[in-house]
Amino acid sequence: MAGFNTAVTGLKAASTDLDVIGNNIANSSTVGFKTSRTEFGDIYATAVVGAGSSNVAGSGVTVSDIAQDFQAGTIEFTNNNLDLAINGSGFFQLDDGQGGTTFTRAGAFQLDKDGFIVSKSGKFLQGYGLDDQGNRLPIGNLAVSQKESPPKATEDIDLSFNIDSREDPTTLTFPYDKDTPASFTYSTTVRTFDSLGNEHTIKYNMVERRPTKDVYSVTTASTAVRISGVTVDPTDGFSAAEIASIEAADSRIDGATLSYSGGVMSFEIKAKYSDYGDVVIEDVSGTPTDITPAPTERDANEVRLYDLAVPSAAQSPATIDVSGVSIVVTDSMSELDMANTIQAREQEILDRNPAIESVSVIDAGSGNYQISIRFKAEQGNINPTSYPISITPTGYTGMSLNSTVDGDNGFQGMYRLYAYLNGTELLDIGKVEDPGEPGAPAGNTEVGPILLEFNPSSGLLRGINDVTFTSGATAPSITVSGADPANNATTITLDLTGTTQFASASIVKSSTQDGYTKGDLIGVSFSETGEMVASFSNGQNQDLGVVAIATFENQSGLQPSGDTEWTATLTSGDAIVNPPGTGLNGTLRSAALEQSNVDLSAELVALIEAQRNFQANSKTIETQNTVTQAILQI
């Protein structure tokens, strides 16, 4: 009877269903496992004659397919960076080293003894290597090839700071000494590394320029001298062209005067930047030992000195107007009386003229006295017509200008910047050799300070080493030489952009440098887009490769091959390999594993259904047997 065969096919199908469900339940904790389901098809006997008749009982059931469900499982995070999960579609590609390629969603990887990333079954994870420029190489075995990071010498320093503008440069001790904090305004230190990875420091000392000027006075019988490399001959007069040549040759000089009488020449040079470097003065033979004047220092204030004259009886009383303050003098006064009378009105003069610092009496000897009007240093060189002295009656010259010492406010916002390797060795940071030094090629640099210039109105940096730029703009770089004891050819580029001089505490606003010491491998991690990044103990990271993700036109056509792996078939098509996150590829999660997608609740219900089907088919055989026995008993 056909019923026996039909029931047997039902038993076989139900038994297969139980096997599939049992396998799902057994792998409910298997990383990367994909659940399967049993798909059935009915069996009908066909014949040429009578085909298509509806009066066909059928021949049973067959298992038409065991289909896999590639729905993603839950991603759970771990403490191992080599545990990988794909958040989305795709498979990891594995190579067994013998030409076999499989695909998996189980990302529990580890390093083998040679540094290759392998699966639990020992197969190599595939990915793109990277060349020195970061370009992708052909797909191959991913490996942690870098076990250490070589040292790198510091080549770039970005440093910005604020110097408190409220600091008073007149309180600095003189001369400057790197080991005397009271002699400099502000100091900060930056860590650096040499070519061998040794750590060093560069200490930067900033010294605000005091309101002074350096003045040179020389007397020589020579008919010509050389000043900062420029030869001048006083016998034909000290021309404006010669002054311009000296100022052009040496940016530190802002003026010169000269006199020549009886074969003896005397001259005075006023240097812009005190304590920055001596102006080179030599005779025409080029031997500076003949005349080596040391600069003397004077205040940068403008000072006007006035002679006094007592009015005659015909002129008395007379009025002297000192910049808006009227003072009456008479013929009964002496010059000392006049001087004291004017000096007694000092406070009124100061109140009406904020630019004036003081009014004082000078004893010129022989009963003669003078009035000295001293202006504030920050006022600089004042227009001769400013702050006039007027006298009545007309023709009376009771207070006449004797001499003027020009003012200079060029000290405002000016700092000398020194750099020291490890706090001791003075470095070359671009100071141009003093013009006129014997044997010094033009444009060469030497160890010593350079100049920083701030806009006194805005507090923004506007000049470095005599190179000016728009306040607040990107500052020209400073080249630091000699800061790498292991390699003298190494230079450091120092960027001070953002440095300011505001009325707030002196602080470092930002400080970065690009050097580092040797580092050892401490770990490997992966980015969402698949980059494998090695981390080293020196704080550096290096991309070692990119994980490859494979997708298929028909992933349902993949053939299970064990160890939670699949192989490609004609039905699935060839693998399409790309980095994670490109196209429809899922992104990568490091320190995470995709769990099995088995739903235990659904599987247990299905188990009951499969058991019921098996029992029902068994009952069919039992019934058929009873019928057969009844027939045999007829």
PDB file of N, CA and C in Angstrom, residues 61 322 366 404 582:
ATOM      1  N   VAL A  61       6.168  13.544   1.176  1.00  0.00           N
ATOM      2  CA  VAL A  61       6.852  14.835   1.333  1.00  0.00           C
ATOM      3  C   VAL A  61       8.356  14.644   1.179  1.00  0.00           C
ATOM      4  N   VAL A 322      54.027 128.606  29.942  1.00  0.00           N
ATOM      5  CA  VAL A 322      54.630 127.280  29.783  1.00  0.00           C
ATOM      6  C   VAL A 322      53.523 126.286  29.454  1.00  0.00           C
ATOM      7  N   SER A 366      77.850 129.406  37.861  1.00  0.00           N
ATOM      8  CA  SER A 366      78.092 130.854  37.726  1.00  0.00           C
ATOM      9  C   SER A 366      76.807 131.647  37.890  1.00  0.00           C
ATOM     10  N   THR A 404      67.621 120.055  22.824  1.00  0.00           N
ATOM     11  CA  THR A 404      66.572 119.030  22.903  1.00  0.00           C
ATOM     12  C   THR A 404      67.205 117.655  22.745  1.00  0.00           C
ATOM     13  N   THR A 582      31.941  51.135   2.762  1.00  0.00           N
ATOM     14  CA  THR A 582      31.849  51.603   1.378  1.00  0.00           C
ATOM     15  C   THR A 582      30.696  50.882   0.700  1.00  0.00           C
TER      16      THR A 582
END
